[in-house]
XYZ file of C-alpha atoms in Angstrom:
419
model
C 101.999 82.757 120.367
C 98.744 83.161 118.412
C 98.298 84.652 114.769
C 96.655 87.323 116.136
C 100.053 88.421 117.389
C 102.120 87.905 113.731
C 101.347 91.054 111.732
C 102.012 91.723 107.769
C 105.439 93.345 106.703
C 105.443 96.825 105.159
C 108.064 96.776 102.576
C 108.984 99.732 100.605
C 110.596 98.710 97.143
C 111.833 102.452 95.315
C 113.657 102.386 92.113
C 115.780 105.512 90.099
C 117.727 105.418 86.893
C 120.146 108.201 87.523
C 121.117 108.121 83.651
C 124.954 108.274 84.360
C 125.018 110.947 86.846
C 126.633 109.248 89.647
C 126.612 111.694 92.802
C 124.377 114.350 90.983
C 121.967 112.269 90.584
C 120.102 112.397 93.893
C 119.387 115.923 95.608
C 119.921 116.013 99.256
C 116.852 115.613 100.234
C 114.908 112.584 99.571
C 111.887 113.021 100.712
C 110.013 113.034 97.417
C 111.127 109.797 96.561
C 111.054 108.369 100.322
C 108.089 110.557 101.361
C 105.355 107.935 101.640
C 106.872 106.358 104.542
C 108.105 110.195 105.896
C 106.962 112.348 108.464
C 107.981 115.739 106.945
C 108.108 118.613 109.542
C 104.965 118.529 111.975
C 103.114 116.428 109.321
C 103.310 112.542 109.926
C 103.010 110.362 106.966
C 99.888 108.427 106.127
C 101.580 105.095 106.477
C 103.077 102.827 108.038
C 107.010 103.164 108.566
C 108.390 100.264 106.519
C 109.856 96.938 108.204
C 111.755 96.812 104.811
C 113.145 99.276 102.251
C 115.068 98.233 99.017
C 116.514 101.091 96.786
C 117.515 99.996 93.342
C 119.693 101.939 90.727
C 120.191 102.044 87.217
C 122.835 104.037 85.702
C 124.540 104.692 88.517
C 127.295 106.701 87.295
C 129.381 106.697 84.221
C 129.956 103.387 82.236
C 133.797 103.438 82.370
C 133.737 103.872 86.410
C 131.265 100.951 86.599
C 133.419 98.646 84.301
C 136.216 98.866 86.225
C 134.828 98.683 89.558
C 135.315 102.094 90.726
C 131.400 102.500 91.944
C 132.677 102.073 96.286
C 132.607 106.065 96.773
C 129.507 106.500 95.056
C 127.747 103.149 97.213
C 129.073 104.729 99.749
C 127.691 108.455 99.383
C 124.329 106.742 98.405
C 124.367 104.333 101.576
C 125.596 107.153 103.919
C 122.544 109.709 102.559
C 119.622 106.890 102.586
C 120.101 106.451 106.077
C 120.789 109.842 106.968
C 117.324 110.765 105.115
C 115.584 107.750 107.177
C 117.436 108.701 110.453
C 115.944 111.976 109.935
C 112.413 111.334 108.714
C 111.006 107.886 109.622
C 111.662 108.353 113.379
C 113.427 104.647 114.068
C 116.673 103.582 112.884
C 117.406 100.957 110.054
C 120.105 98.585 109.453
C 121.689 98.302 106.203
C 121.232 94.331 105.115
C 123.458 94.478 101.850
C 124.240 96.067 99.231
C 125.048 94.568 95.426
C 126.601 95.999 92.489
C 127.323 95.318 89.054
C 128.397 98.214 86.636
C 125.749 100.510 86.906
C 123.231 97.994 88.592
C 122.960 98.409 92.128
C 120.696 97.667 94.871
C 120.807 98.553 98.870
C 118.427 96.933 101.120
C 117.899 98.632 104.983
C 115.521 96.745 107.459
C 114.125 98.363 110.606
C 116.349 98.064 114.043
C 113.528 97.609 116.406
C 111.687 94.793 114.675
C 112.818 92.525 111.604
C 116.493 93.392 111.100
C 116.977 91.301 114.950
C 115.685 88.109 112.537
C 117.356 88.559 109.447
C 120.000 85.516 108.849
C 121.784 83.721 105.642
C 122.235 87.123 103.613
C 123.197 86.695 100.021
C 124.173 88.850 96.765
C 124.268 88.096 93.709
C 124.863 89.571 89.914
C 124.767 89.113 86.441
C 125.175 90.586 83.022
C 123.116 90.600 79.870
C 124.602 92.841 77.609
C 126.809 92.875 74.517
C 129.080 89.688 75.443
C 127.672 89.437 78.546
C 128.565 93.228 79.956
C 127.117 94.183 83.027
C 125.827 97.446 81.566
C 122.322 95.614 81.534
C 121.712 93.145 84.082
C 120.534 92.442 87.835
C 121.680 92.092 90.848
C 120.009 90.625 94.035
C 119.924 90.090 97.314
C 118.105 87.220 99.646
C 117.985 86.731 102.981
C 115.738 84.708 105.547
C 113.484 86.213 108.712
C 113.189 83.860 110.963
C 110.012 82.957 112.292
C 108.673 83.315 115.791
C 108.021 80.664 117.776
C 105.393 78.168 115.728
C 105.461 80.468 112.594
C 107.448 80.025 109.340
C 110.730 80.833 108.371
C 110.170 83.044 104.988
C 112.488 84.138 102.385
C 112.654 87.358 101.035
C 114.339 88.396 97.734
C 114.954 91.676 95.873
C 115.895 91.427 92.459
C 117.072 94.913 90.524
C 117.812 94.705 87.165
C 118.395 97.211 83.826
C 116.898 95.231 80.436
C 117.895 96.732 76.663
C 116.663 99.780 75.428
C 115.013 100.938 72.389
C 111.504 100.336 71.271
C 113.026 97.907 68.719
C 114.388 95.668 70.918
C 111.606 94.147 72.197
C 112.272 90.382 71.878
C 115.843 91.247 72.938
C 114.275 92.567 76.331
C 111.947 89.296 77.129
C 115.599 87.743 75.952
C 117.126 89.736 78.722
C 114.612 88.511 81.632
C 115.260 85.100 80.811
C 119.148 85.713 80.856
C 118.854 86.852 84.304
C 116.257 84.367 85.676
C 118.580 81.616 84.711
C 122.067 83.141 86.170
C 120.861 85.410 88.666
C 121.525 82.470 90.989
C 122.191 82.317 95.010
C 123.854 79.869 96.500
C 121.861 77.690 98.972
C 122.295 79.233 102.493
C 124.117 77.297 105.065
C 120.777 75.913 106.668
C 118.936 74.614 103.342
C 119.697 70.577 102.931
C 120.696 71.179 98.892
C 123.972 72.527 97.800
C 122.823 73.726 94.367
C 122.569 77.045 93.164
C 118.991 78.244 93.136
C 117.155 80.806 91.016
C 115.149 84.081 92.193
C 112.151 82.126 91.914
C 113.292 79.930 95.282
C 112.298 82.618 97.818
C 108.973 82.947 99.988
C 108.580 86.406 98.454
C 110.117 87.820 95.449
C 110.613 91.666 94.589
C 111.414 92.410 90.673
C 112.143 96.273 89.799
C 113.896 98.297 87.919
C 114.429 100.240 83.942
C 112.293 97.081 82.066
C 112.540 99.168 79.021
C 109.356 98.397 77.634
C 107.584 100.684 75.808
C 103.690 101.394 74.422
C 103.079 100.023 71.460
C 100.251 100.046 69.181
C 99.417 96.974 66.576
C 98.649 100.003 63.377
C 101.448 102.693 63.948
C 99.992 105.063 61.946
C 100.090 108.310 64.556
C 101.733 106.363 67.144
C 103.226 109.294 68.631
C 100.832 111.467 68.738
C 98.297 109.240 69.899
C 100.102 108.951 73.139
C 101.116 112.619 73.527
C 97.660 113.485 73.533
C 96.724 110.679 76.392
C 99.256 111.833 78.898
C 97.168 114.284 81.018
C 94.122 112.364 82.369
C 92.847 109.449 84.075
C 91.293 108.166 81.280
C 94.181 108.764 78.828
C 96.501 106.920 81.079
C 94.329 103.634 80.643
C 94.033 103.886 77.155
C 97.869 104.014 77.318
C 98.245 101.075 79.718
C 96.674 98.781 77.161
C 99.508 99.398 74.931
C 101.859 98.523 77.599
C 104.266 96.022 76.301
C 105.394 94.223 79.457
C 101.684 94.116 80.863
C 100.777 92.744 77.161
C 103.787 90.004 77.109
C 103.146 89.203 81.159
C 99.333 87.689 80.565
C 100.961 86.103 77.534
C 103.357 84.224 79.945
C 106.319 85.445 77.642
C 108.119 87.273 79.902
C 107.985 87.978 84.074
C 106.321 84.856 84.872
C 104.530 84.579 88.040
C 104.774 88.475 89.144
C 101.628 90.939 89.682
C 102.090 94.540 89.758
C 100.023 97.433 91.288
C 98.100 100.236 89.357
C 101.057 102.233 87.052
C 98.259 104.518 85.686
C 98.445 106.123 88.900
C 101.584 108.234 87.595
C 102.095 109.131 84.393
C 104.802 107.559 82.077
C 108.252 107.906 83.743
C 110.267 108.060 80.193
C 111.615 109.896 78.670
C 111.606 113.393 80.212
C 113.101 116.386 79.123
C 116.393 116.969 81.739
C 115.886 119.885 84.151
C 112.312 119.797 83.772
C 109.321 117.860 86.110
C 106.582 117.266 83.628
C 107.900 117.912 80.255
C 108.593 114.538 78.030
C 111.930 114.749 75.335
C 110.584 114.523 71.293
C 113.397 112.375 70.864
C 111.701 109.015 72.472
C 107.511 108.441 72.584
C 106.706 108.523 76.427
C 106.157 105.066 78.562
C 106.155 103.149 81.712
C 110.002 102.122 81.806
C 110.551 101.785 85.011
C 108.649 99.339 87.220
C 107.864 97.325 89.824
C 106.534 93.995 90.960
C 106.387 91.315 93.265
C 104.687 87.521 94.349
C 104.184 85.570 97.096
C 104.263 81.816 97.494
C 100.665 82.063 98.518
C 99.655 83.623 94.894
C 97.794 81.036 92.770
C 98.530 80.559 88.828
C 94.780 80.622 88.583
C 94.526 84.304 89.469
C 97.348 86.159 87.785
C 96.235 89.378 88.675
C 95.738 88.787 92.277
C 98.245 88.791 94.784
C 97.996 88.139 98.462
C 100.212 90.890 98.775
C 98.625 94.221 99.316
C 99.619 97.527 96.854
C 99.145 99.945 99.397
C 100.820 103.231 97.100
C 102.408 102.655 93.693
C 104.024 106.723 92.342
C 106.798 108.368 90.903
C 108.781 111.949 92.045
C 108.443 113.741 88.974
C 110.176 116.879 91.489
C 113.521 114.434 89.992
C 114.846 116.500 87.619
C 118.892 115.297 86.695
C 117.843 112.357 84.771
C 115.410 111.271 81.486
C 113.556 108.896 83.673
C 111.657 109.669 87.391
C 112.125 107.578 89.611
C 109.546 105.275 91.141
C 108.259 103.729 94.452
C 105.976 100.933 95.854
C 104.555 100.388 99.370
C 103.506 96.367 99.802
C 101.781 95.007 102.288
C 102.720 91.470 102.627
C 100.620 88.926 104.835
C 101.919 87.746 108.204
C 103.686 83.835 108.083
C 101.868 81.071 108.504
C 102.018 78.724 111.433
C 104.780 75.709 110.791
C 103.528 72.383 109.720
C 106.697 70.964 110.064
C 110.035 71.592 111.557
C 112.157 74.276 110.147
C 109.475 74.803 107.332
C 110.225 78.010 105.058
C 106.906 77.974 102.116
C 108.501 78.771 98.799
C 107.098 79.893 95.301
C 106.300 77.252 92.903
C 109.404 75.928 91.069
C 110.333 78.328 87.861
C 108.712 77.761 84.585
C 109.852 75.585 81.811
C 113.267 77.397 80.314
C 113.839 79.369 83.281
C 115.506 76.688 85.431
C 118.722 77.502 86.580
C 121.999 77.379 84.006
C 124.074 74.887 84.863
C 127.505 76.665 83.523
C 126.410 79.901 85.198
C 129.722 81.957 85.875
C 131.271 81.101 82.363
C 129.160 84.217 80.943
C 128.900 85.980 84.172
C 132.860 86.535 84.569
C 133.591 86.722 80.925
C 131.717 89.903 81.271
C 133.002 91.106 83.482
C 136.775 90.631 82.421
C 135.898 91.801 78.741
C 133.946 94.933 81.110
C 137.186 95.637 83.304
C 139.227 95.974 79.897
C 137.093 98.096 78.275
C 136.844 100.145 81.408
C 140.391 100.776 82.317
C 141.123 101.714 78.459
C 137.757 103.893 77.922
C 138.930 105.480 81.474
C 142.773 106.402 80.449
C 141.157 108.137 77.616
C 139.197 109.729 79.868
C 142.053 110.744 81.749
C 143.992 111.821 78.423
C 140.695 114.256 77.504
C 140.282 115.968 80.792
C 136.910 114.056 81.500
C 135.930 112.983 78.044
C 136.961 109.923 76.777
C 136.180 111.553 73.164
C 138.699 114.663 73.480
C 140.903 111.849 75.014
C 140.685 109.584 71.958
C 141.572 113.045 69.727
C 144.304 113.277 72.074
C 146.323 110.061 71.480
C 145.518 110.004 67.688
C 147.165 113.512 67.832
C 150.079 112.205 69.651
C 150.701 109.018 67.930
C 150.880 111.334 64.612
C 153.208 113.932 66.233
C 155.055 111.237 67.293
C 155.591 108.982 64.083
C 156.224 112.718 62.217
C 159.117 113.123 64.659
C 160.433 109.726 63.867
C 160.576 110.082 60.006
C 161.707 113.485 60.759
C 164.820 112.156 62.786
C 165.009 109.114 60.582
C 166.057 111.102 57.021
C 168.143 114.237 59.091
């Protein structure tokens, strides 16, 4: 087989935070998230159906339901409706790889029947928290997998990393706090044909895919008129670069601070995806200055340090569907073209990105904080969902409830106590 014959992979990365709407947070249609890759009626899309599509979540649905694990019949209503929407639109059928989930975290990955899902092998998830105590209601999850090469070409590694960092605009150190967090105990364990049995880090993969709600904001160095100095840049080109060099995460990514290693397309191509007014497609809420929360971006082991803003993998669209109404954010979506394998220089080869920087390596007592989480998460959980329970659907009116009750009932105790 010559190169000639190896061509790129498409992959289509799209990411949504559904701000606790669970199933009301998608319509039924997805093509205006999807619709790059979409033929819609009689009108064929303008690009290439992608070998790969990972959909990430934030949000998901409501915190108590994602503490406690009760997120299957919303995966599955998700899962069932992305390949429906693909089944109906792209033309070719898709696998589903894997799905992972962690509170309101989650991330599904399909790969195309007819070409690379007949190569995909060693599939892995993984998850982590980052919040108060380690709660998953900010954190990542992942999932890795290898295509194998054809004959005389590489083995490569692919890896999708979703994750939800802190909010707030005054939180920013906590955020770059966050990403570290998760590059250290987002870990995978080695798959059954690597020679080393350690646990490896996101950064171990051929190609590595990092999306989601970053949660950085815009921020000026004088904030004197902050706000209205980026209300009144929000509806042109230009505007939208004079915004972009306020970008926090852009700012702290050349500073090697935070995201090491990743490259991202154009964002000033859509305007900022947070935070919107619910109900409405263009209008931004007073209650939080506008900016590019949610993101993505991506390397390749043949990106060089030397060039941080180049990647050898191709942006080919980088957008949001502002027509996403149910939530504060829009959702986003990326089309990558990444280069074909290289032939093997030596048996069972697979090229990997260079190892993580200092401070990212991978924590050696990894599931201590990982499944204290998640207990202290499953508590809170069931008790914040009995309340719910108690209040009809509101875990406030729930609360009123039993402090009600527990009063009647200690009343009724004196009471019988002096008759």
């Amino acid at each position: 087989m010559t190169s000639s014959k190896v061509g790129p992979t498409v992959v289509q990365i799209a990411s949504y935070n559904c701000n606790l709407q669970g199933d009301n947070a998608l319509p039924q249609n997805l093509v205006d998230w999807l619709k790059p890759t979409l033929s819609q009626g009689n009108v064929s899309s303008a690009y290439d159906t992608p070998d790969i599509i990972a959909v990430g979540f934030q949000e998901l649905l409501p915190l108590h339901l994602g503490f406690t694990g009760l997120s299957r019949s919303v995966m599955d209503n998700r899962n069932h409706l992305i390949l429906q929407e693909l089944q109906k639109y792209a033309g070719t059928p898709y696998t589903s790889v894997a799905r992972s989930v962690n509170v309101g975290v989650a991330l599904l990955v399909y790969a195309k029947d007819a070409g690379v899902a007949r190569r995909i092998d060693d599939v892995q998830t993984s998850w982590t928290g980052c919040g108060p105590a380690y709660l998953g209601n900010k954190g990542a999850v992942g999932v890795r997998f290898r295509v194998k090469g054809d004959d005389g070409f590489n083995d490569e590694v692919f890896t999708f990393v979703c994750v939800h960092l802190i909010a707030h605009a005054q939180y920013h150190e906590k955020r770059i706090q966050n990403y570290k967090q998760i590059a250290r105990t987002l870990l995978f364990p080695a798959p059954p044909s690597a020679p080393q049995s350690d646990h490896t880090t996101m950064y171990a993969t051929s190609h590595l895919f990092f999306f989601g709600d970053c949660n950085f904001r815009l921020r000026k160095e004088d904030p004197k008129n902050h706000e209205e100095y980026v209300r009144s840049r929000l509806d042109s080109p230009s505007g939208l670069k004079e915004l972009a060099a306020l970008d926090e995460l852009s700012r702290e990514r050349k500073n090697g601070r935070v995201c090491q290693g990743l490259r991202e397309g154009d964002f000033t191509s859509f305007r900022p995806t947070y935070k919107h007014t619910i109900g409405s497609a263009e209008q931004y809420s007073k209650k939080r200055t506008p900016a590019w929360t949610d993101r993505i971006m991506f390397t390749t082991y043949t990106d060089s340090a030397d060039t941080p803003t180049t990647s050898s993998i191709t942006p080919i669209l980088y957008t949001s569907a502002p027509s996403y109404i149910s939530s504060d954010h829009k959702p986003v979506t990326a089309i990558l073209r990444v280069p074909p394998p290289g032939p093997t220089s030596t048996p069972q080869s697979t090229p990997l990105l260079a190892p993580p920087p200092k401070g990212l390596e991978a924590a050696t007592f990894h599931n201590v904080p990982r499944y204290v989480g998640k207990c202290l998460g499953w508590i809170i959980g069931w008790v914040w969902y009995l309340f719910a329970v108690i209040g009809m659907g509101r875990a406030s009116v729930g609360i009123g409830n039993f402090v009600v009750g527990m009063g009647a009932m200690a009343w009724w105790n004196r009471s019988s106590a002096s008759s």
